[in-house]
Coordinates of C-alpha atoms in Angstrom, one line a residue:
X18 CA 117.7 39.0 -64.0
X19 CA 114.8 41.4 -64.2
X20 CA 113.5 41.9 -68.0
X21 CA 113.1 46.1 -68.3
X22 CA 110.6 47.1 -71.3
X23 CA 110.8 50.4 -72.6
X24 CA 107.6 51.8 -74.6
X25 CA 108.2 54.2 -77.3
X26 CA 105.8 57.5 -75.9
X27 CA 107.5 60.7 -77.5
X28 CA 104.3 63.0 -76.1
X29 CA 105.6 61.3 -72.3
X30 CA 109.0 62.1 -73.0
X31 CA 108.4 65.7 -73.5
X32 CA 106.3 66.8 -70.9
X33 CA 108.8 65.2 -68.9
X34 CA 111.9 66.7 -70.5
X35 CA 109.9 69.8 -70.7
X36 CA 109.6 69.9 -66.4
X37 CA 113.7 68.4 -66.4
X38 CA 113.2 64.9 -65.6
X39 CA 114.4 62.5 -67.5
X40 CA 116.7 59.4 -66.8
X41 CA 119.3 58.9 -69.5
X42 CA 120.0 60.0 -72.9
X43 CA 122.0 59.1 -75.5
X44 CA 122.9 59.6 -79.2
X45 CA 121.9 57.2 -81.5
X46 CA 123.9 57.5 -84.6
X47 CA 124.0 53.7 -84.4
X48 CA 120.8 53.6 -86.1
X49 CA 122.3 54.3 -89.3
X50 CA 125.5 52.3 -88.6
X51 CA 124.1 49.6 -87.6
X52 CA 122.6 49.0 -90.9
X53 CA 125.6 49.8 -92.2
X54 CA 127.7 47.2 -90.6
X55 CA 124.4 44.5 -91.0
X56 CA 124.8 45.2 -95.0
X57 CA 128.8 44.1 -94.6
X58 CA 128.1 41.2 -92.5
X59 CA 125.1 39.9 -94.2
X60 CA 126.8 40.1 -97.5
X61 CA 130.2 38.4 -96.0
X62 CA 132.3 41.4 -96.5
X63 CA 133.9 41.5 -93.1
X64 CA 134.9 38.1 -93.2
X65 CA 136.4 38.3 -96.6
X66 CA 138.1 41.2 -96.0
X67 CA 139.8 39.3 -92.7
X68 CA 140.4 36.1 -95.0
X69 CA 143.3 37.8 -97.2
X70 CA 144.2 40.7 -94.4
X71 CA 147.9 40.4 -93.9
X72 CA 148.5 39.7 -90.5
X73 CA 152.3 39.2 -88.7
X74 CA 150.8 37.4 -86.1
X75 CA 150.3 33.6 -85.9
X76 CA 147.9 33.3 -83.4
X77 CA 145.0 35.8 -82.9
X78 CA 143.5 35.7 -79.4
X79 CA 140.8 38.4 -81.2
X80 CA 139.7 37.2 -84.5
X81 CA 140.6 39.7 -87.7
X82 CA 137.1 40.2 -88.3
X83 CA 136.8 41.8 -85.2
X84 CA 139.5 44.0 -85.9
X85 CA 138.5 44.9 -89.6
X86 CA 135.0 45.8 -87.9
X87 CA 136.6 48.3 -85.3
X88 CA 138.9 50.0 -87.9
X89 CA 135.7 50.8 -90.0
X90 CA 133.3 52.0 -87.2
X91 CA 136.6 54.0 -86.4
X92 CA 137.0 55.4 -89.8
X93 CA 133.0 56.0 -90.3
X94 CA 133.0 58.3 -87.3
X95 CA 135.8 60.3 -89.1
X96 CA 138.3 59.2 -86.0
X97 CA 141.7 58.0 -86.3
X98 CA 142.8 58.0 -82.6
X99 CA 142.3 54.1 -80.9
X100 CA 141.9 56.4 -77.7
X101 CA 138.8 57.1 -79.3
X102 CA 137.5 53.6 -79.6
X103 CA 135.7 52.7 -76.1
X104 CA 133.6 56.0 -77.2
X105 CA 133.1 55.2 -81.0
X106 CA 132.0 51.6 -79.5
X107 CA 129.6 53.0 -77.2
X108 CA 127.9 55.6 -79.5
X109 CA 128.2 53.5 -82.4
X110 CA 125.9 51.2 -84.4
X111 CA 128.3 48.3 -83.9
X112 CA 128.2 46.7 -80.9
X113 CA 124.3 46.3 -82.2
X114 CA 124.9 44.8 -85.6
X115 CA 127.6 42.4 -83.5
X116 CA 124.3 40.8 -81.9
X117 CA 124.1 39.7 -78.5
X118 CA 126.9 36.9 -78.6
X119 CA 129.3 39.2 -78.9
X120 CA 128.2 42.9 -76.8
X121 CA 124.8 43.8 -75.9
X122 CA 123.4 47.1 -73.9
X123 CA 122.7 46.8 -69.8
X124 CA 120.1 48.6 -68.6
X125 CA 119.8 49.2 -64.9
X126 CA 116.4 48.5 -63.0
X127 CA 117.1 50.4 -60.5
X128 CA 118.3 53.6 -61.9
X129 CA 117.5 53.0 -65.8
X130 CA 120.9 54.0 -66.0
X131 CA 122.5 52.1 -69.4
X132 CA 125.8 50.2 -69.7
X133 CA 127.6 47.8 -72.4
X134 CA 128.6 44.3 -71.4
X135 CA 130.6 42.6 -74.0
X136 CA 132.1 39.1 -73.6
X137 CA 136.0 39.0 -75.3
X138 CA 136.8 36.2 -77.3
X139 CA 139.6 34.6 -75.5
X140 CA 138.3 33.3 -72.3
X141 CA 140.9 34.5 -70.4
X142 CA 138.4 37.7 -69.1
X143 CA 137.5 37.7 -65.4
X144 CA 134.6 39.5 -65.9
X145 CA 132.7 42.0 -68.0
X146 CA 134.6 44.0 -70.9
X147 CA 133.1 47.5 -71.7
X148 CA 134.5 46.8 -75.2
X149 CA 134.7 43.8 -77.8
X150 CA 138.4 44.1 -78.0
X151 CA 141.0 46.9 -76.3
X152 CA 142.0 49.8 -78.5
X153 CA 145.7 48.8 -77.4
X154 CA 145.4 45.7 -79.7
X155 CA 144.0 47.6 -82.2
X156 CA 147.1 49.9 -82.6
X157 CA 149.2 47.3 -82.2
X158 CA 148.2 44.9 -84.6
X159 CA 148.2 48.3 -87.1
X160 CA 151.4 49.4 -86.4
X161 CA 152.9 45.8 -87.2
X162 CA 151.3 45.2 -90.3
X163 CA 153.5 45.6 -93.0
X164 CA 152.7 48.8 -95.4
X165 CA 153.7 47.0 -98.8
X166 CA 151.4 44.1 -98.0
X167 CA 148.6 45.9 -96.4
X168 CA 148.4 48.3 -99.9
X169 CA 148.7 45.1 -101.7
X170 CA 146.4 43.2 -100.1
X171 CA 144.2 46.4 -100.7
X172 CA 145.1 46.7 -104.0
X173 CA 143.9 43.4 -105.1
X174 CA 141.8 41.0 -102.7
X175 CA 139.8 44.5 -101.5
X176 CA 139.4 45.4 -105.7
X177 CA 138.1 41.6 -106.1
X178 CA 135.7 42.1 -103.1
X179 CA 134.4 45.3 -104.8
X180 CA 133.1 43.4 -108.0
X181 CA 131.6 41.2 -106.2
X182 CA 129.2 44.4 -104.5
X183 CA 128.5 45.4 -107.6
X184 CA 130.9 48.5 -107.8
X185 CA 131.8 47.9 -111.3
X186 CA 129.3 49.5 -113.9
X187 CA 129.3 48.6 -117.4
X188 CA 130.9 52.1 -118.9
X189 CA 134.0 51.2 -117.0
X190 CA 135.6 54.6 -116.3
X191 CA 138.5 54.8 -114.1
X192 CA 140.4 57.8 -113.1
X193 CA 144.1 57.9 -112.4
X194 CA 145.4 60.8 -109.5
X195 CA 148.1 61.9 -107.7
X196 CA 147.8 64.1 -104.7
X197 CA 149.5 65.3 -101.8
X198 CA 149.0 64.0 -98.0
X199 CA 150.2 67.4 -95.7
X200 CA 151.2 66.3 -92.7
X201 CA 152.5 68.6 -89.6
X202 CA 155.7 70.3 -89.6
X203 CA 157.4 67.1 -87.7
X204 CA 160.5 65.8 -88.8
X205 CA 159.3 62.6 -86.7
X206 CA 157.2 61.3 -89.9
X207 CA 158.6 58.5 -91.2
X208 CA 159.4 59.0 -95.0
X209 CA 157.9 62.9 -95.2
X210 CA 159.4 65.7 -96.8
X211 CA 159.5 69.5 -96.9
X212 CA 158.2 71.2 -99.8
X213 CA 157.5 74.6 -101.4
X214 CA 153.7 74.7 -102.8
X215 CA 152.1 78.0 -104.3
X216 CA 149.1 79.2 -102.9
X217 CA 147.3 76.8 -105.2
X218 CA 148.9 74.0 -103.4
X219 CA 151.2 72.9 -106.6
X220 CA 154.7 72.0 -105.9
X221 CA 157.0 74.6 -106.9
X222 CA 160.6 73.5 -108.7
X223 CA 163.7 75.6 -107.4
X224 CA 163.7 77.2 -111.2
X225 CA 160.0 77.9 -111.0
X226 CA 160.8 79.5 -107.5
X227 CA 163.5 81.7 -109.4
X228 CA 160.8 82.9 -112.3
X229 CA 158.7 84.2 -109.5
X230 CA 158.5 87.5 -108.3
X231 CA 158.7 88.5 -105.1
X232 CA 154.8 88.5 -104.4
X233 CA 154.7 85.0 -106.1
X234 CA 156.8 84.1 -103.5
X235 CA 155.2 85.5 -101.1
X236 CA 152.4 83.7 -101.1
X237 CA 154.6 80.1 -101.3
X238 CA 154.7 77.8 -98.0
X239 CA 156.5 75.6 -97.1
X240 CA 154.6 71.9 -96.1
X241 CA 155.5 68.6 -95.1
X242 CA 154.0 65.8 -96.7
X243 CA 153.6 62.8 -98.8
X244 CA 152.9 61.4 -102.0
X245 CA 150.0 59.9 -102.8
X246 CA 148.4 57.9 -106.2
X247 CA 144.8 56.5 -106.4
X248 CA 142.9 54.4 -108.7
X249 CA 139.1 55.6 -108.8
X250 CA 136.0 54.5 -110.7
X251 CA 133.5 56.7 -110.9
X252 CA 130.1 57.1 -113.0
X253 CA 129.4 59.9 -115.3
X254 CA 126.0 61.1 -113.0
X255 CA 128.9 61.0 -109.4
X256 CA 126.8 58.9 -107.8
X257 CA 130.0 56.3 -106.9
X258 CA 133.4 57.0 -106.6
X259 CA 134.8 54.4 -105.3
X260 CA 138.7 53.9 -104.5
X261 CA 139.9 50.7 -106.0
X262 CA 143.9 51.3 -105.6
X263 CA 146.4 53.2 -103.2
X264 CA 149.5 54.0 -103.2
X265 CA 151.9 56.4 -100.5
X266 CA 155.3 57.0 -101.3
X267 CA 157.8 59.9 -100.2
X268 CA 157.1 63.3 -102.0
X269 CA 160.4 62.8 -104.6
X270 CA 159.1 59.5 -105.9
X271 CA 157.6 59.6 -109.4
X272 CA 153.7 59.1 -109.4
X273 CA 153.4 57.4 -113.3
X274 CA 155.4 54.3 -111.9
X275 CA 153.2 54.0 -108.9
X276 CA 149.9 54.1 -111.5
X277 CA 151.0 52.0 -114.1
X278 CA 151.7 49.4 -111.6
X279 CA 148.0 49.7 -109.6
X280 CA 146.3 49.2 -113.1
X281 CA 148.2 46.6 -113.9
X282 CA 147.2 44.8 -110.6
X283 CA 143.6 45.6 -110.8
X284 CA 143.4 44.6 -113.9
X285 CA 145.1 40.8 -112.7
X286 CA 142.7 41.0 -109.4
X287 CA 139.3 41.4 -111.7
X288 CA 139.9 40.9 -114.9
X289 CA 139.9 42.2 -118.4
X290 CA 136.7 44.2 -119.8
X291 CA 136.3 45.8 -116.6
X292 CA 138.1 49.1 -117.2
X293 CA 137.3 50.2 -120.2
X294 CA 138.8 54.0 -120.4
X295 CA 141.4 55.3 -118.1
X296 CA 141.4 59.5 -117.4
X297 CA 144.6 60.9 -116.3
X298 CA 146.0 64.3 -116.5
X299 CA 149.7 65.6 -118.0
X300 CA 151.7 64.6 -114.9
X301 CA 151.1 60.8 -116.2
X302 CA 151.9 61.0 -120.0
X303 CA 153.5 58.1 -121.0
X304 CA 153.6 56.6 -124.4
X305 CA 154.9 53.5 -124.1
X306 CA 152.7 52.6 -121.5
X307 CA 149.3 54.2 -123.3
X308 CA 150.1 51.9 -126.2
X309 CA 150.3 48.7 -123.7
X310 CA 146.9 49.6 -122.1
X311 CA 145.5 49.4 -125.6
X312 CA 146.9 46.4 -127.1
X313 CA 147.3 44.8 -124.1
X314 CA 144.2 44.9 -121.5
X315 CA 141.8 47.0 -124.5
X316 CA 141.9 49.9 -122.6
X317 CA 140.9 53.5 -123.8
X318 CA 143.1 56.4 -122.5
X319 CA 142.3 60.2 -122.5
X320 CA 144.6 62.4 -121.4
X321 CA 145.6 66.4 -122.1
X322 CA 148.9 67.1 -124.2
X323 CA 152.1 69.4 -122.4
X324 CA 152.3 72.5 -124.5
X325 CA 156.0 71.4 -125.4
X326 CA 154.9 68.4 -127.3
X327 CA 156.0 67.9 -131.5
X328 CA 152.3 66.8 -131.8
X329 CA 150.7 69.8 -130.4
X330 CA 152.3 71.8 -133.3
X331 CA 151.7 69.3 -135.8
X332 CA 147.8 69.6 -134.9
X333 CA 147.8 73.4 -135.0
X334 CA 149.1 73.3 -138.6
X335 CA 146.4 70.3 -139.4
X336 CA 143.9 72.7 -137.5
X337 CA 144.4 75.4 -140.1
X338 CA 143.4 73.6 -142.9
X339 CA 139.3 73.8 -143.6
X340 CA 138.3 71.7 -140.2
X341 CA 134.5 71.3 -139.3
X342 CA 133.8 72.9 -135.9
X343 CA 131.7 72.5 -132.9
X344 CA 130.9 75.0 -129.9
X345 CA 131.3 72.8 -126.7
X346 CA 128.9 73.1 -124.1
X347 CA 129.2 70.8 -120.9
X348 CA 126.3 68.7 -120.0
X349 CA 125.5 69.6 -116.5
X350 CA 125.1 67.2 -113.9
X351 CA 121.6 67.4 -112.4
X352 CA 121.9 69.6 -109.0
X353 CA 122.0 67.9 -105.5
X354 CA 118.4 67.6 -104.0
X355 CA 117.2 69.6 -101.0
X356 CA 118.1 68.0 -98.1
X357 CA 114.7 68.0 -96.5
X358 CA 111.2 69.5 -97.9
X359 CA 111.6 73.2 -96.4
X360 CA 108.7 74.5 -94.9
X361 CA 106.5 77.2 -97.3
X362 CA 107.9 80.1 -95.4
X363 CA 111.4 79.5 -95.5
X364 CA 111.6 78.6 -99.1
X365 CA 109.9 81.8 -99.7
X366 CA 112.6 83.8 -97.6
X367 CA 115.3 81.3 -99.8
X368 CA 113.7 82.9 -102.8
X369 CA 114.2 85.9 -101.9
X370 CA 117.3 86.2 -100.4
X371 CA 118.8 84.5 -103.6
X372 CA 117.0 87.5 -105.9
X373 CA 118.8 89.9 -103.4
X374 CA 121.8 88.1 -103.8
X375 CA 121.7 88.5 -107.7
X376 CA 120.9 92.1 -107.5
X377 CA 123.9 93.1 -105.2
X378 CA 126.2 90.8 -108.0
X379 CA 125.0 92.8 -110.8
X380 CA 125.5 95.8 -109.1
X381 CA 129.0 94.6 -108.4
X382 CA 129.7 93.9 -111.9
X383 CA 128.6 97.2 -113.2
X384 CA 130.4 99.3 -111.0
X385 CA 134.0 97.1 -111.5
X386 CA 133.1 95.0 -114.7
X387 CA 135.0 92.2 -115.3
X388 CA 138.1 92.0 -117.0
X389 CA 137.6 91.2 -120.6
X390 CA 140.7 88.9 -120.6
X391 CA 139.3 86.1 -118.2
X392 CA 135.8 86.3 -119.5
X393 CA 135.1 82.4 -121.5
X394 CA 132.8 83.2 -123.9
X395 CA 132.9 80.1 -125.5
X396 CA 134.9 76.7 -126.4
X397 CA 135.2 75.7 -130.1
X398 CA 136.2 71.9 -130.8
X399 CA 137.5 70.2 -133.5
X400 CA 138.5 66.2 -133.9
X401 CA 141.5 65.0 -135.9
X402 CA 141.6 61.2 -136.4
X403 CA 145.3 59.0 -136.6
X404 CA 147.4 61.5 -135.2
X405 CA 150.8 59.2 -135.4
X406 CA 153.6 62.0 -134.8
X407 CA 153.9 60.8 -131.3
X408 CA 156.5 58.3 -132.0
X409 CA 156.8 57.5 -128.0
X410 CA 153.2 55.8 -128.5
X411 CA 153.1 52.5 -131.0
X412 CA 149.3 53.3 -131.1
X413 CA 147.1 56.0 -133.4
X414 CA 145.5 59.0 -131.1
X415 CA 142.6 60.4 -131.9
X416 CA 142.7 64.1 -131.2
X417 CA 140.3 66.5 -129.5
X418 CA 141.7 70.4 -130.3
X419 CA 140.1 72.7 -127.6
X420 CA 139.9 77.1 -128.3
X421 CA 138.8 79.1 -125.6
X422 CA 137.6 82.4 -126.6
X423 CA 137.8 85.2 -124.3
X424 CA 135.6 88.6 -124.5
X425 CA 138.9 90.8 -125.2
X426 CA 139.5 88.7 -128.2
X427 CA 142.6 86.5 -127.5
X428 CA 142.2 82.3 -127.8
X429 CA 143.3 79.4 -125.3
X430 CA 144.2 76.3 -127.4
X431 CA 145.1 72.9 -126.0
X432 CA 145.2 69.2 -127.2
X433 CA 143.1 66.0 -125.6
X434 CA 144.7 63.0 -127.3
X435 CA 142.4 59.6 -127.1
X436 CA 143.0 56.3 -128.1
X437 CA 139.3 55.6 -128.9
X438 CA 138.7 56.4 -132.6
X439 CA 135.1 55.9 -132.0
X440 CA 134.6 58.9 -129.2
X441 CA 133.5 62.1 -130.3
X442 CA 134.9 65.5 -129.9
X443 CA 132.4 66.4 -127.0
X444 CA 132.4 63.1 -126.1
X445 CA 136.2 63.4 -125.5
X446 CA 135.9 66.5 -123.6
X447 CA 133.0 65.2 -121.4
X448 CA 135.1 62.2 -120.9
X449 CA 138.1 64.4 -119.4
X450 CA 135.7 67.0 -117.5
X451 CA 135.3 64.0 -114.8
X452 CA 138.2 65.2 -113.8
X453 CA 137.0 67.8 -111.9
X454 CA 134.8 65.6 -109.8
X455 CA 138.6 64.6 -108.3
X456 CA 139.3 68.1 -106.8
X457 CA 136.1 67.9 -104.4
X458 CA 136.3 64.2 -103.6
X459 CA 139.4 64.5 -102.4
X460 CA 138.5 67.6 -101.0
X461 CA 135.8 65.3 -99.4
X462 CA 138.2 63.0 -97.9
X463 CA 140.7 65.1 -96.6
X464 CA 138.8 67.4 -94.9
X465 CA 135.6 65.6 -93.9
X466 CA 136.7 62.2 -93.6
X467 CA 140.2 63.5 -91.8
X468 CA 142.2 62.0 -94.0
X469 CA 146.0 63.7 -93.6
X470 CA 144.5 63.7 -89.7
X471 CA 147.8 61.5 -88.7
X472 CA 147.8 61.2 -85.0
X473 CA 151.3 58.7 -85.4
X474 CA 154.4 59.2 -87.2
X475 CA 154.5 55.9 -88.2
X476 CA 155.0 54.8 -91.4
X477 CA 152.8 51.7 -91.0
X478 CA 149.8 53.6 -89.6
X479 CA 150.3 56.3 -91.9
X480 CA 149.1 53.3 -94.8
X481 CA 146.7 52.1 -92.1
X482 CA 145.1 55.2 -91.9
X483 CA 145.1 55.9 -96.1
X484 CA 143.9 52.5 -96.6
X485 CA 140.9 52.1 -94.3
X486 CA 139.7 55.3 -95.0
X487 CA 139.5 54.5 -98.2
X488 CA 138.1 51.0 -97.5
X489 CA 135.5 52.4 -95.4
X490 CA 134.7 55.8 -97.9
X491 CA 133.8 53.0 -100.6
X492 CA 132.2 50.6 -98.6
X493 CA 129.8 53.5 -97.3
X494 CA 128.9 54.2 -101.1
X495 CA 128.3 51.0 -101.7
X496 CA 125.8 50.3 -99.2
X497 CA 124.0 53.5 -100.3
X498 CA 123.5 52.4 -103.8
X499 CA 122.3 49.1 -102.6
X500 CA 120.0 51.3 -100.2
X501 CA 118.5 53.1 -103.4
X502 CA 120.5 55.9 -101.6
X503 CA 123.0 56.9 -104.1
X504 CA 122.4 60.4 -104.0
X505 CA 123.9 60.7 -101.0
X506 CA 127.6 59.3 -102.0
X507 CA 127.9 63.5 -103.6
X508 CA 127.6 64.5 -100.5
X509 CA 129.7 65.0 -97.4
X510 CA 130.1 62.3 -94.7
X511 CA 128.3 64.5 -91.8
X512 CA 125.7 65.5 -94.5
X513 CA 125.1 61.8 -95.6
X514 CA 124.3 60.3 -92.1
X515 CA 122.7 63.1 -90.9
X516 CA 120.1 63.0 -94.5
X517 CA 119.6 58.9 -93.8
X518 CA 115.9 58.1 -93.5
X519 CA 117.6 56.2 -90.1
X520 CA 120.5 58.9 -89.3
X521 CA 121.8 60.6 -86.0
X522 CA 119.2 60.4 -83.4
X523 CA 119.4 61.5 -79.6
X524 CA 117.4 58.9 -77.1
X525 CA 115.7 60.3 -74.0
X526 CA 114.8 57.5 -71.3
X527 CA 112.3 58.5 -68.5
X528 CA 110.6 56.0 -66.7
X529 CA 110.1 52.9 -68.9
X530 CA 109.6 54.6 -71.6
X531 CA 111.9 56.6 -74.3
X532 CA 111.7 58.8 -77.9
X533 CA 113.8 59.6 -80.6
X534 CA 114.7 62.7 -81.4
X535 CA 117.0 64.4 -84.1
X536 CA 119.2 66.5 -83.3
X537 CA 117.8 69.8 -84.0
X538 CA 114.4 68.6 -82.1
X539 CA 116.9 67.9 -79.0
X540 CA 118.7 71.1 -79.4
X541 CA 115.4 73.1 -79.5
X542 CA 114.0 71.1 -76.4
X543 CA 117.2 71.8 -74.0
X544 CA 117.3 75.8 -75.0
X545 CA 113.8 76.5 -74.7
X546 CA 113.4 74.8 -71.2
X547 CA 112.0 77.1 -68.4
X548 CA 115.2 78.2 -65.7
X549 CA 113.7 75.6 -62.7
X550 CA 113.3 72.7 -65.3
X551 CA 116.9 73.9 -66.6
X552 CA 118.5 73.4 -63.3
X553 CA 117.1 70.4 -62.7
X554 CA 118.2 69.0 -66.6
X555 CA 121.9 69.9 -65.8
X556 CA 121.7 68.4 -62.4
X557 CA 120.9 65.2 -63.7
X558 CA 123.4 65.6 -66.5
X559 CA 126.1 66.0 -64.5
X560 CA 125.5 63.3 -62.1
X561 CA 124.9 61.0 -65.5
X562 CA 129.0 62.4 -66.3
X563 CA 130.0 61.1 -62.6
X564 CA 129.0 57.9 -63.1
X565 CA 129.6 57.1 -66.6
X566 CA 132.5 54.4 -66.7
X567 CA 135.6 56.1 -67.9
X568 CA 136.6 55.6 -71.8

């Protein structure tokens, strides 16, 4: 077999392109994937992950590492169709990081024309596969995998494998969630339900719906969907946020069961010391169950007070006794980073535009002013030690008694109970405002990682799906802080491969040699080509579509 040498000559390339000639392109997002996927395998992470993964089968003519691999490449890509998979495969970073054993590129002598040639791992193949393994297996072997087993072995071996990346900082802050997973309107999804959410997306109770009036419900829909608790660790700068325990269940089932139980098993998988404070909100109050986290694993709680609770009162008569105060005011987290250095003129139209943008919002506010009712003008604190009137909780709370003051005069109260004497008032409240990181990462994975994207109505890919996007959502923000990259893991997935020092690239091939180009350098190249060289690019295209093997 002939040996074909390509020489990296971008100035080549472009008069080339420029006149329509070139031989093949491609996009090489593998660049970054690849590193991606040589960070799992160097460190063993694929293989461990396939040691404990709970498989039906008995014999596997395609090993489980194989199929953890594809699952992540799928997930990375943000696709949850196997259709999908010859495609991810080929404009992927893994067949590269699999090495040549396994799948290596084919180039053409001839025609320069590229191909992928991979080998199986049965024997049984009578010639060349165009993919490691077929995406039939792959949906196969996730539809039979049990859901209860595949969460579990999530739950714990994948936690283990975690601490052993490094995921676990020494604050130990863990955040405990609930959300909902909207599905379509199918009555074909196993285990869904239909329920009525306000435009704010909060379930709305048949006595709630009755309190409304008629423009409240108005603006109600109905969705179909699931119920869905995480466990989440997270730091206090955002730079991880890693998923450490999932768990679906149909809309009607209680979420504080669910929790209680995925602490309780991450805290058997790793160890005690690990988690150190636990953040929830009121849908998880529980007394008993605070006071075990205490006494039993050491854990810290913080978590808001219902407005219907004995000790909310009992602190608003404390309160009124001579308290010292504080005015709270939330340490900002340090802004995202440009994404690139922006040339001198366009930072100077950025400048300006935003000073425009400030003077049309003034203007707006003087001519309709806001309403003095939903103006915060500030947040006074106060802490109360050995709070005790919660007789649900065998353990003393240390209080945290929030008033917001508003321009027209009127006061917000509301009660953060801890069960760290030591924590400060602002500490408390900083503490709880890591909450809000949860709204926009799940935003994150929803939308831009596709999460409530079900293409089955299975149940068991429905938990497939959940649990390797959240394997692979993670495992991405580990690498990243490994990479020194952790400034990336606030940001979305497009924006975080597209902002790696090795992210998207498009390849052009012409005559032995090729270039890289991002994809705004490739976009500018194709529009701005003269109308002959034009014709002649989309020729070429299109006979490069013919001939492509079909995925």
């Amino acid at each position: 077999m002939d040996l074909v040498v390509f020489e990296n000559n971008k100035p080549h390339v472009i008069d080339e392109f420029r006149e329509g000639r070139f031989d093949y392109i491609e996009l090489a997002s593998d660049v970054a994937e690849t590193k991606f996927f040589q960070f799992l395998f160097g460190q063993g992470v694929v293989d461990k992950l396939a040691r404990h993964y709970p498989s039906p089968r008995q014999r596997h003519h395609v090993p489980l590492w194989m199929y953890v691999s594809s699952q992540l490449s799928l997930r990375l890509h943000g696709s949850h169709s196997f259709h999908s998979y010859p495609f991810i495969i080929r404009a992927g970073g893994l067949i590269d990081a699999l090495g040549p054993e396994v799948a290596h590129r084919e180039v053409d002598p001839g025609t320069g024309d590229m191909s992928i040639s991979c080998a199986g791992f049965n024997g049984r193949n009578l010639g060349p596969r165009s993919t490691p393994c077929d995406q039939d297996y792959l949906r196969k072997l996730a539809k039979q995998t049990d859901a209860e087993k595949l969460e579990s072995w999530y739950n714990h071996h994948v936690a283990q494998l975690y601490g052993e990346l490094g995921a676990y900082d020494e604050e130990g802050i863990f955040i405990g969630d609930g959300s909902y997973l909207f599905v379509p309107d199918n009555k074909n999804y196993e285990g869904s339900m239909r329920l009525l959410f306000d435009e704010h997306n909060h379930p709305v109770s048949k006595d709630e719906e009755q309190k409304m009036t008629k423009a409240q419900r108005d603006r109600c829909r109905w969705h179909r969907c699931y119920r869905a608790v995480f466990l989440l660790h997270c730091d206090r700068s955002g730079e991880r946020f890693v998923v450490v325990g999932v768990r679906v269940m149909q809309a009607n089932q209680a979420e504080a069961p669910a929790l209680w139980k995925l602490v309780d098993t991450f805290i058997k998988a790793v160890g005690q010391g690990v988690m150190k404070t636990l953040i929830l909100d009121r849908g998880f109050i529980d007394g008993p169950q605070i006071g075990r986290l205490k006494t039993d694993y050491q854990v810290n709680t913080v978590i808001p007070i219902r407005k219907n609770m004995d000790i909310l009162e009992d602190v608003r008569g404390l309160v009124k006794l001579d308290r010292p105060w504080e005015e709270y005011r939330p340490v900002p987290r340090a802004p995202l980073q440009a994404p690139r250095a922006q040339h001198p003129t366009a930072a100077k139209r950025e400048t300006a535009r935003q000073k425009t943008l400030a003077q049309k919002r003034a203007e707006a506010e003087r001519r309709d002013p806001p309403d003095p009712s939903e103006v915060l003008e500030r947040t006074m604190i106060t802490k109360i030690d050995e709070l005790t009137s919660w007789s649900d909780c065998p353990v003393p709370l240390t209080g945290v008694y929030s008033k917001d003051c508003y321009a027209d005069g009127h006061e917000k109260d509301w009660l953060l109970v801890m069960t760290d004497s030591r924590c400060t008032a602002a500490g408390g409240r900083d503490f709880y405002a890591l909450r809000t990181d949860i709204e926009e990462r799940h935003r994150q994975v929803k939308c831009f990682w596709d999460l409530t994207r079900f293409h089955s109505t299975a149940w068991n890919l429905i938990i497939s799906q959940t649990v390797f996007v959240s394997l692979t959502y993670s495992l991405l923000q580990l690498h990243l802080l490994a990479q020194g990259h952790q400034e990336l893991n606030r940001r979305t997935r497009e924006t975080t491969r597209r902002l790696l020092p090795d992210g998207d690239r498009v390849i052009i091939y012409r005559q032995q040699y090729f270039a890289f180009f991002t994809l705004l350098e490739h976009t500018e190249l194709t529009l701005s080509l003269e109308e002959k060289a034009r014709r002649k690019a989309l020729a070429k295209t299109r006979r490069l579509q013919r001939e492509a093997p079909p995925s």
